[in-house]
PDB file of N, CA and C in Angstrom:
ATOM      1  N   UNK S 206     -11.635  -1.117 -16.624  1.00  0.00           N
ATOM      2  CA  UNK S 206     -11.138  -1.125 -15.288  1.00  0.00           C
ATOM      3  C   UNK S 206      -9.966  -2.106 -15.227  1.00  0.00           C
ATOM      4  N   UNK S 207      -8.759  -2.040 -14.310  1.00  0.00           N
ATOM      5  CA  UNK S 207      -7.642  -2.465 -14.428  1.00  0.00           C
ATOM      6  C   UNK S 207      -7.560  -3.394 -13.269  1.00  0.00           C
ATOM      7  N   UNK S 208      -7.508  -4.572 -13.049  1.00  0.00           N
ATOM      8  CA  UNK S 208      -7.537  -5.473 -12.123  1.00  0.00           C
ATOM      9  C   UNK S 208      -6.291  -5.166 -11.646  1.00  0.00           C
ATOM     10  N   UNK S 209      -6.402  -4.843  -9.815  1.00  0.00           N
ATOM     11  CA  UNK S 209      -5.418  -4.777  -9.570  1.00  0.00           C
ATOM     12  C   UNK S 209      -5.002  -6.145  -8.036  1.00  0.00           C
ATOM     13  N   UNK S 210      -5.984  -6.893  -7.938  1.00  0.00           N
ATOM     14  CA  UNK S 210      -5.580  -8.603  -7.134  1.00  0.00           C
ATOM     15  C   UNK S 210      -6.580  -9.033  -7.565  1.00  0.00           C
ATOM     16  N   UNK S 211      -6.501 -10.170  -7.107  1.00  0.00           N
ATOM     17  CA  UNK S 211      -7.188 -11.246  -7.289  1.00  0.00           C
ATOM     18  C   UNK S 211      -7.518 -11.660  -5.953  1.00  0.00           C
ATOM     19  N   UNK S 212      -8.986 -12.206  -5.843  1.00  0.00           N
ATOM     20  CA  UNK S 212      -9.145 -12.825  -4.256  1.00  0.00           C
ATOM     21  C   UNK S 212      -8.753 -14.630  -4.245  1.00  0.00           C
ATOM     22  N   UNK S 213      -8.056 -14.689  -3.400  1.00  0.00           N
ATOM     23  CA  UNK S 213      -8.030 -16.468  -3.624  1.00  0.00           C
ATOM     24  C   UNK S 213      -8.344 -16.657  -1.513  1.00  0.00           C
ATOM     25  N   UNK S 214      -7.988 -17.706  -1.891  1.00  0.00           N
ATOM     26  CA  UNK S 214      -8.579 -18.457  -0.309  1.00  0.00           C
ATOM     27  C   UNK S 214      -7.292 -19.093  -0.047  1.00  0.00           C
ATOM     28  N   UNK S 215      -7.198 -18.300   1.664  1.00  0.00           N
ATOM     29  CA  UNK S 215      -5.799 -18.771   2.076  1.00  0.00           C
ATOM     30  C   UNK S 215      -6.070 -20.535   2.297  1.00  0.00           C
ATOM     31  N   UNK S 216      -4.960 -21.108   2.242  1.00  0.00           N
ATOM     32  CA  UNK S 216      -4.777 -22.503   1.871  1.00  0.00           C
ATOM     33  C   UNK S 216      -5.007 -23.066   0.752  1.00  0.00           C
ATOM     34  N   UNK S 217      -5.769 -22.226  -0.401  1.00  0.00           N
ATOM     35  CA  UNK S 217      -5.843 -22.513  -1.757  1.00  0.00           C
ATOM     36  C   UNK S 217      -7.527 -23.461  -2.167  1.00  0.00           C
ATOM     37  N   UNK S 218      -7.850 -23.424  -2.881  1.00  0.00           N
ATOM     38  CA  UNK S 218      -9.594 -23.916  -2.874  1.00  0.00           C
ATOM     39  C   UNK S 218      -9.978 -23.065  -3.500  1.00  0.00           C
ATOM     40  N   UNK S 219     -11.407 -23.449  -3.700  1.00  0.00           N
ATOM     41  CA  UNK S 219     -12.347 -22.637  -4.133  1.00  0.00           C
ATOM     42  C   UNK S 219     -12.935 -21.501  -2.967  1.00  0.00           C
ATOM     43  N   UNK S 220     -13.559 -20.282  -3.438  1.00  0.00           N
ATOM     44  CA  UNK S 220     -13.674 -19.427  -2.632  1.00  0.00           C
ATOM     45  C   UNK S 220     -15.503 -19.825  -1.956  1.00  0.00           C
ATOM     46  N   UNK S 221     -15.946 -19.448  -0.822  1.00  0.00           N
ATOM     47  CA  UNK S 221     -17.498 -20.278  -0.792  1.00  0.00           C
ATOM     48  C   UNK S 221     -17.843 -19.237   0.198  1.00  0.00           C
ATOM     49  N   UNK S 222     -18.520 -18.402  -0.122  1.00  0.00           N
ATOM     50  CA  UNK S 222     -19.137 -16.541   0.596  1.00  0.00           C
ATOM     51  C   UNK S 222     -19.921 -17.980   1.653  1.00  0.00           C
ATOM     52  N   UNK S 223     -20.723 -18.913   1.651  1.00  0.00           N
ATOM     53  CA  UNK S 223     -22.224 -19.454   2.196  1.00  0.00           C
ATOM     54  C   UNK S 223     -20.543 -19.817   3.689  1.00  0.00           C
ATOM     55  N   UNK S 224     -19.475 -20.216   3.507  1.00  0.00           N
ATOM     56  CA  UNK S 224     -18.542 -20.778   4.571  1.00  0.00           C
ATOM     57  C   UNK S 224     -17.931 -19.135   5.060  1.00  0.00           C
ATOM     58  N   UNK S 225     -18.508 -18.089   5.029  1.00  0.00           N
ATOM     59  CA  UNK S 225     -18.144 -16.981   5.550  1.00  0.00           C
ATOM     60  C   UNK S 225     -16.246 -16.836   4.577  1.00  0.00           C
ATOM     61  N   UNK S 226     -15.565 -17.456   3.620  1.00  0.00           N
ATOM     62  CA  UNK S 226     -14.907 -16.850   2.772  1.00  0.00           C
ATOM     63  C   UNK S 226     -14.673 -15.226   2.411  1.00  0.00           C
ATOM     64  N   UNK S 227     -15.795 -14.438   2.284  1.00  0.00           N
ATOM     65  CA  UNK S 227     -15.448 -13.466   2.290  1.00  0.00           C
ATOM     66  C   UNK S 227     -16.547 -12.088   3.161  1.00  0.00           C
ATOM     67  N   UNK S 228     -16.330 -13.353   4.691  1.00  0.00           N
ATOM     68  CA  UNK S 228     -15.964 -12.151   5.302  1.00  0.00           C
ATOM     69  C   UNK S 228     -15.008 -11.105   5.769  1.00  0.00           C
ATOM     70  N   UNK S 229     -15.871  -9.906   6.247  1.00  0.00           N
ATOM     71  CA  UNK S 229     -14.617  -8.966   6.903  1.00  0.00           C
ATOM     72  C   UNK S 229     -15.065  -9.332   8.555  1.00  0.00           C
ATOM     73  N   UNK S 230     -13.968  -9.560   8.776  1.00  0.00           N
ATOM     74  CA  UNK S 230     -13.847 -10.169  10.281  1.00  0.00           C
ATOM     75  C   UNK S 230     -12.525  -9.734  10.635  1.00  0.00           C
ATOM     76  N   UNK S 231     -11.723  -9.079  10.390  1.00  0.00           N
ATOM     77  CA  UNK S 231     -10.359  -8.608  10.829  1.00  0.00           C
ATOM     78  C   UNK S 231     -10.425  -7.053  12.014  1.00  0.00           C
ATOM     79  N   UNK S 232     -11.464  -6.457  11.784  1.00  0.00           N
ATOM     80  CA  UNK S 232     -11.630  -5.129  12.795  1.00  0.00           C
ATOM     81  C   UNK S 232     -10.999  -4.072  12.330  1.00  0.00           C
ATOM     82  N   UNK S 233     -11.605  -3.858  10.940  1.00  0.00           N
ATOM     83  CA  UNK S 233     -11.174  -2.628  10.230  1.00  0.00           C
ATOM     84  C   UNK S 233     -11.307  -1.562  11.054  1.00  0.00           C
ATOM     85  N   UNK S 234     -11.827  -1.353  11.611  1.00  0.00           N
ATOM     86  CA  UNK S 234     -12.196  -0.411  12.128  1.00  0.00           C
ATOM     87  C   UNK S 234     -13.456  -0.007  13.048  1.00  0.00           C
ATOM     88  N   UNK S 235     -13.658   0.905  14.019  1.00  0.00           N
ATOM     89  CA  UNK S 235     -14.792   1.086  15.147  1.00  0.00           C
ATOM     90  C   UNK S 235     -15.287   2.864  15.365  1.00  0.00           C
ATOM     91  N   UNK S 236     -16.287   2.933  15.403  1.00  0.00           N
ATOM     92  CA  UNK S 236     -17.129   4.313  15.966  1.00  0.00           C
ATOM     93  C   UNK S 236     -15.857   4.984  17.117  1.00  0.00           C
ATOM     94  N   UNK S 237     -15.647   5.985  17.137  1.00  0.00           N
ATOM     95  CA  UNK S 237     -14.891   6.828  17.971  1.00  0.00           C
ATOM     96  C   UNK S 237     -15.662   7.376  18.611  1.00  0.00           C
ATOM     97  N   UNK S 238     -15.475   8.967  19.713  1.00  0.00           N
ATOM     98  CA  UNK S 238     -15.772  10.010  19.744  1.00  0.00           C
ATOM     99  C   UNK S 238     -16.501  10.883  18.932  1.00  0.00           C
ATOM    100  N   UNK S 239     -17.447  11.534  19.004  1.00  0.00           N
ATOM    101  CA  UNK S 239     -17.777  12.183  18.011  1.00  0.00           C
ATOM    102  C   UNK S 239     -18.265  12.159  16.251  1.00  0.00           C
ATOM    103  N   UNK S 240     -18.512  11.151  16.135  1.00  0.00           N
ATOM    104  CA  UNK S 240     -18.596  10.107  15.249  1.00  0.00           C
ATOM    105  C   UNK S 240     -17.096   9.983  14.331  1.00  0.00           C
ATOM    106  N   UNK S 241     -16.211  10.016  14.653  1.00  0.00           N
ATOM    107  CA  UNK S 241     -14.966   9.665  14.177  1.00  0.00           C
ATOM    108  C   UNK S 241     -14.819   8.307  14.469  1.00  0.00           C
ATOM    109  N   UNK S 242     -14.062   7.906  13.218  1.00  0.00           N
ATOM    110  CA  UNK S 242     -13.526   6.299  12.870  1.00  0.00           C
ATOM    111  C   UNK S 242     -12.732   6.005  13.112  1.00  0.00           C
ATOM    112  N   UNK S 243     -12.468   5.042  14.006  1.00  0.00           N
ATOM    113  CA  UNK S 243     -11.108   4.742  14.139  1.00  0.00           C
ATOM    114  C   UNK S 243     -10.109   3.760  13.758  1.00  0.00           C
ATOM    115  N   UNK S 244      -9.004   3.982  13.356  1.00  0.00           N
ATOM    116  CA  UNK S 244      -8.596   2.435  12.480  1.00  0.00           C
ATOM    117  C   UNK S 244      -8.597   1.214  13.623  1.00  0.00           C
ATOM    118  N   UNK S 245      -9.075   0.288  12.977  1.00  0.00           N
ATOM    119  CA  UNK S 245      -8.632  -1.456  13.705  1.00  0.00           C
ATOM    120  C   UNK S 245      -7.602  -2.103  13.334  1.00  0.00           C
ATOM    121  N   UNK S 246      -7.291  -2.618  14.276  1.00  0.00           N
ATOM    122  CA  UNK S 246      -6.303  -3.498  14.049  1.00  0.00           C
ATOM    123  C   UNK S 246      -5.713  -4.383  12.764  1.00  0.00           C
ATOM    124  N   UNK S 247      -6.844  -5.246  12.287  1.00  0.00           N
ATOM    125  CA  UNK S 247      -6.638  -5.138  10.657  1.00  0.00           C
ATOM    126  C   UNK S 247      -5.792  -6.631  10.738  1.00  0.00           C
ATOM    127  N   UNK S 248      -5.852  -7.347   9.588  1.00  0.00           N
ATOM    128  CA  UNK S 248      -5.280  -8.373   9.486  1.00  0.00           C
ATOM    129  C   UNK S 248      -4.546  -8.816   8.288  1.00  0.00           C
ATOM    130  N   UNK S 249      -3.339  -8.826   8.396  1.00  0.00           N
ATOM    131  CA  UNK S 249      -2.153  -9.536   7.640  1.00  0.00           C
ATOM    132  C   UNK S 249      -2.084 -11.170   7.114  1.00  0.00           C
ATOM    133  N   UNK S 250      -1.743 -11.601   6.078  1.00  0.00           N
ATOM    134  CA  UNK S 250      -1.427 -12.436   5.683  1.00  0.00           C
ATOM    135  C   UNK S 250      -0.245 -12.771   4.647  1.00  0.00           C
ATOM    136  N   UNK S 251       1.286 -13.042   5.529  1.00  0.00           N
ATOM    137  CA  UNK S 251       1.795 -12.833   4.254  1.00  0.00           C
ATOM    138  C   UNK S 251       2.159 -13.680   3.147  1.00  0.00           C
ATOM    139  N   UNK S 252       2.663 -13.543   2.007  1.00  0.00           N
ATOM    140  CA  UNK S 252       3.004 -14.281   1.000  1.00  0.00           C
ATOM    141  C   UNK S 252       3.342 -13.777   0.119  1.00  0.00           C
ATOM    142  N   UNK S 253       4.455 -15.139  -1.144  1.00  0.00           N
ATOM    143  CA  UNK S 253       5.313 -14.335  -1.922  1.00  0.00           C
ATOM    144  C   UNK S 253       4.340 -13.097  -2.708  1.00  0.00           C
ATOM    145  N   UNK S 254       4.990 -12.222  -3.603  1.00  0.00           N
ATOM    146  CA  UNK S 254       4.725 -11.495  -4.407  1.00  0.00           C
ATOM    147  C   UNK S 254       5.188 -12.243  -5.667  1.00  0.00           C
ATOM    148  N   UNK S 255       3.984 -12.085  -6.188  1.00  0.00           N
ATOM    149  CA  UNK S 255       4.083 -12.347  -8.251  1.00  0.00           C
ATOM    150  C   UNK S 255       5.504 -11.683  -9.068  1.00  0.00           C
ATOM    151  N   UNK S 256       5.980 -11.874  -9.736  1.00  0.00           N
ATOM    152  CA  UNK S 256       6.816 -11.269 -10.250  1.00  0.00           C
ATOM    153  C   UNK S 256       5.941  -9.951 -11.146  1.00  0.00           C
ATOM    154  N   UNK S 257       5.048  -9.898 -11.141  1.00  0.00           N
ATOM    155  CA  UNK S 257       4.497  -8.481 -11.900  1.00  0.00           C
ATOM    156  C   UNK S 257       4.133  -7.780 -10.956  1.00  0.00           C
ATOM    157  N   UNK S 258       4.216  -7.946  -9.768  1.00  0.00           N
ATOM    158  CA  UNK S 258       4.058  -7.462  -8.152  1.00  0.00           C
ATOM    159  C   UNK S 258       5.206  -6.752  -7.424  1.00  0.00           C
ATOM    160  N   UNK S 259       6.240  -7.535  -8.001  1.00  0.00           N
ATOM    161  CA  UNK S 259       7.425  -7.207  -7.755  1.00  0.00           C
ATOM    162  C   UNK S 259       8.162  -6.064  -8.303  1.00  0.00           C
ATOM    163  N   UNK S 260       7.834  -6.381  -9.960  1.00  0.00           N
ATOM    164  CA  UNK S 260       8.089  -5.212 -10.660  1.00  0.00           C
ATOM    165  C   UNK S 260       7.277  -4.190 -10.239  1.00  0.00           C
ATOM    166  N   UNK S 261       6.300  -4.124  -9.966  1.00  0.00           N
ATOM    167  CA  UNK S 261       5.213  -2.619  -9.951  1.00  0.00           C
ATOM    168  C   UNK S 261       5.803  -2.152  -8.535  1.00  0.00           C
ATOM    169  N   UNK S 262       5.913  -2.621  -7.707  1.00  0.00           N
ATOM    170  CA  UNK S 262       6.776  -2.355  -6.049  1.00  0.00           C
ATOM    171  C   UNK S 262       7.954  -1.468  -6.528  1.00  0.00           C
ATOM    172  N   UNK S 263       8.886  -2.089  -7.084  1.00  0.00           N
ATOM    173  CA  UNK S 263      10.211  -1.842  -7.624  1.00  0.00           C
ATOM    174  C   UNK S 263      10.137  -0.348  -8.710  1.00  0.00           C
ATOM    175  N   UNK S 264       8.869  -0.410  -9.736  1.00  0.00           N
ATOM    176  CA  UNK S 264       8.894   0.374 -10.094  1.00  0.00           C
ATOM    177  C   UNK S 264       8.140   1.793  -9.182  1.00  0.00           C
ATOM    178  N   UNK S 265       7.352   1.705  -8.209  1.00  0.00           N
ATOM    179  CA  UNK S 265       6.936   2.408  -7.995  1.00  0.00           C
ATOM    180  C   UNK S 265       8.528   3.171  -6.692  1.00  0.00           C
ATOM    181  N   UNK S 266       8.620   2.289  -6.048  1.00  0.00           N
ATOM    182  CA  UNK S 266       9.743   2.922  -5.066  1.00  0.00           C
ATOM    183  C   UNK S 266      11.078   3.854  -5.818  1.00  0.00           C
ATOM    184  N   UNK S 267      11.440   3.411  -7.252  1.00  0.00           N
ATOM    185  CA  UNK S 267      12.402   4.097  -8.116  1.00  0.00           C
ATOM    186  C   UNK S 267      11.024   5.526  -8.597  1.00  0.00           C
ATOM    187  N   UNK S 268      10.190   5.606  -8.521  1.00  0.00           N
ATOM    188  CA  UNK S 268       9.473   6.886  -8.719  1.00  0.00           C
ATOM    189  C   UNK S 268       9.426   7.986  -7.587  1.00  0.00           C
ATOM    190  N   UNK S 269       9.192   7.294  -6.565  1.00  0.00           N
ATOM    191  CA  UNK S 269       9.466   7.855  -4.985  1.00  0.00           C
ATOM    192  C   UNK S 269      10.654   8.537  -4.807  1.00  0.00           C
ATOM    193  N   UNK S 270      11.544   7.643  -5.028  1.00  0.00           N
ATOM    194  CA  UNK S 270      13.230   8.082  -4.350  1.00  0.00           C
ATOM    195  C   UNK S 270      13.732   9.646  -5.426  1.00  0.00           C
ATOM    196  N   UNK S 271      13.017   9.017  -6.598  1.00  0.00           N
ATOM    197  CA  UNK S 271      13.429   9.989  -8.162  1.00  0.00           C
ATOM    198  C   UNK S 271      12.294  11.863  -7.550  1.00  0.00           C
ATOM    199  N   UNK S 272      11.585  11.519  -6.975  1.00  0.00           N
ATOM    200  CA  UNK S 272      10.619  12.407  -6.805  1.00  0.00           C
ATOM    201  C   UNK S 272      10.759  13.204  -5.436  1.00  0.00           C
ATOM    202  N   UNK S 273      11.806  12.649  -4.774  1.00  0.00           N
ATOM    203  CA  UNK S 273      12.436  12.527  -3.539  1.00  0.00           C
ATOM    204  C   UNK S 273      13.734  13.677  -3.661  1.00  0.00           C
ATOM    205  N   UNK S 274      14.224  13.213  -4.186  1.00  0.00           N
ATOM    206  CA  UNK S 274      15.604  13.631  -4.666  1.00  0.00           C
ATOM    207  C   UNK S 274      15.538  15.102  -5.633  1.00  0.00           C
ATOM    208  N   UNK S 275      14.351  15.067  -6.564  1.00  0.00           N
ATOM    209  CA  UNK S 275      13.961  16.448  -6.890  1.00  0.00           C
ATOM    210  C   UNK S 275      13.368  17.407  -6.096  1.00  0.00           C
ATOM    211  N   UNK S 276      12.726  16.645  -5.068  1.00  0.00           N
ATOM    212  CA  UNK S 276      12.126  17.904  -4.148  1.00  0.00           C
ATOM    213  C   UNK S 276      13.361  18.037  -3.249  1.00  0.00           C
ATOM    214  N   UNK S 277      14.332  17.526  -2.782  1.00  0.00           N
ATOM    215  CA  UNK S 277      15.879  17.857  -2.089  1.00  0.00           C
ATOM    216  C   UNK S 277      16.367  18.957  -2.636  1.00  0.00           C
ATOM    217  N   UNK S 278      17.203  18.872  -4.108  1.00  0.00           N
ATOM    218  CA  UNK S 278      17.375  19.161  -4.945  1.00  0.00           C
ATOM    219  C   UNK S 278      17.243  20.944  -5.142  1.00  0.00           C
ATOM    220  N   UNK S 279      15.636  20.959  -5.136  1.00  0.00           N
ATOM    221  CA  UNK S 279      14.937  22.249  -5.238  1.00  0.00           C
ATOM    222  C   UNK S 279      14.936  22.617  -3.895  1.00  0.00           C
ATOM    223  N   UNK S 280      15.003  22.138  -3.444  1.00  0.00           N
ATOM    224  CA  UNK S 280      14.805  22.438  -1.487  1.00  0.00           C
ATOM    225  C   UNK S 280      16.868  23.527  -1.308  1.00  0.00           C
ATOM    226  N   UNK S 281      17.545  22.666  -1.621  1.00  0.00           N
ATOM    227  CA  UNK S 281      18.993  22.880  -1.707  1.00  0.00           C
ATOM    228  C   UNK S 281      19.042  23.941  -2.716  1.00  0.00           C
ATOM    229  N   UNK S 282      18.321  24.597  -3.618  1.00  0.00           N
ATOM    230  CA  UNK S 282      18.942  25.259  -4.914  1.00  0.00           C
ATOM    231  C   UNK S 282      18.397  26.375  -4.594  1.00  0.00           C
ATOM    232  N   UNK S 283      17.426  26.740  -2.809  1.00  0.00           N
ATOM    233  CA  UNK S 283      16.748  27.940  -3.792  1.00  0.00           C
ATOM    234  C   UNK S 283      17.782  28.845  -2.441  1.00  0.00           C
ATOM    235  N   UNK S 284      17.418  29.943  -2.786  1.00  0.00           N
ATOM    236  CA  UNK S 284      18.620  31.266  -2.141  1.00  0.00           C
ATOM    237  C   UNK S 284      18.079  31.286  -0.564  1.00  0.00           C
ATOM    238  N   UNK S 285      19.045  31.393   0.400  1.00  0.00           N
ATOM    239  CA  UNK S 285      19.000  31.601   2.205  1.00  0.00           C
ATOM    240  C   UNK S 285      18.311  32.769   2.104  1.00  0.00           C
ATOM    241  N   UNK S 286      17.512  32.693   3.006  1.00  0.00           N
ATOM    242  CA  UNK S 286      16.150  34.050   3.336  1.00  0.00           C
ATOM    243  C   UNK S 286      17.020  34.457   4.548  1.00  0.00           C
ATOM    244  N   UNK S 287      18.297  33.984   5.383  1.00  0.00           N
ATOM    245  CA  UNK S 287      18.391  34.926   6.132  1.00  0.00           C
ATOM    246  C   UNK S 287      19.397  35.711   6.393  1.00  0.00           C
ATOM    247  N   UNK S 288      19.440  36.539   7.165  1.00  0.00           N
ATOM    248  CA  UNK S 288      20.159  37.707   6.671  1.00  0.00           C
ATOM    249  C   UNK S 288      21.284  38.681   8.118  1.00  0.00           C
TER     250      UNK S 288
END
């Protein structure tokens, strides 16, 4: 399996589950209608990105735009249906 973060503790420390550390307390989400889920609000924290964070961002958005540009591409190349 491929680690993809690491949990650390905002302000830096040791992590301590018994000091509620890793709770979910942000409001992922709530019961709807019909038993549908609904997203919550959700909570942000920001901070720099790792430089191997950076690269994988960087590489993934040059896969997007590249994958982007071929479906244009083919979109533009194929023959007018109208008549």
């Amino acid at each position: 399996m491929k680690v993809i973060g690491v949990a650390t503790r905002v302000g830096g420390g040791n992590l301590d589950p018994q000091a509620g550390d890793l709770a979910v307390t942000a409001g992922w989400g709530h019961a709807g209608k019909g038993g549908v889920t609904m997203p919550g609000k959700g909570k942000i924290i920001l901070r720099p990105y790792t430089p191997e964070e950076r690269a994988a961002v960087e590489q993934g958005l040059r896969r997007w735009a590249s994958a982007r540009k071929r479906r244009s591409l083919n979109w533009a190349s194929r023959p007018s249906t109208s008549t």
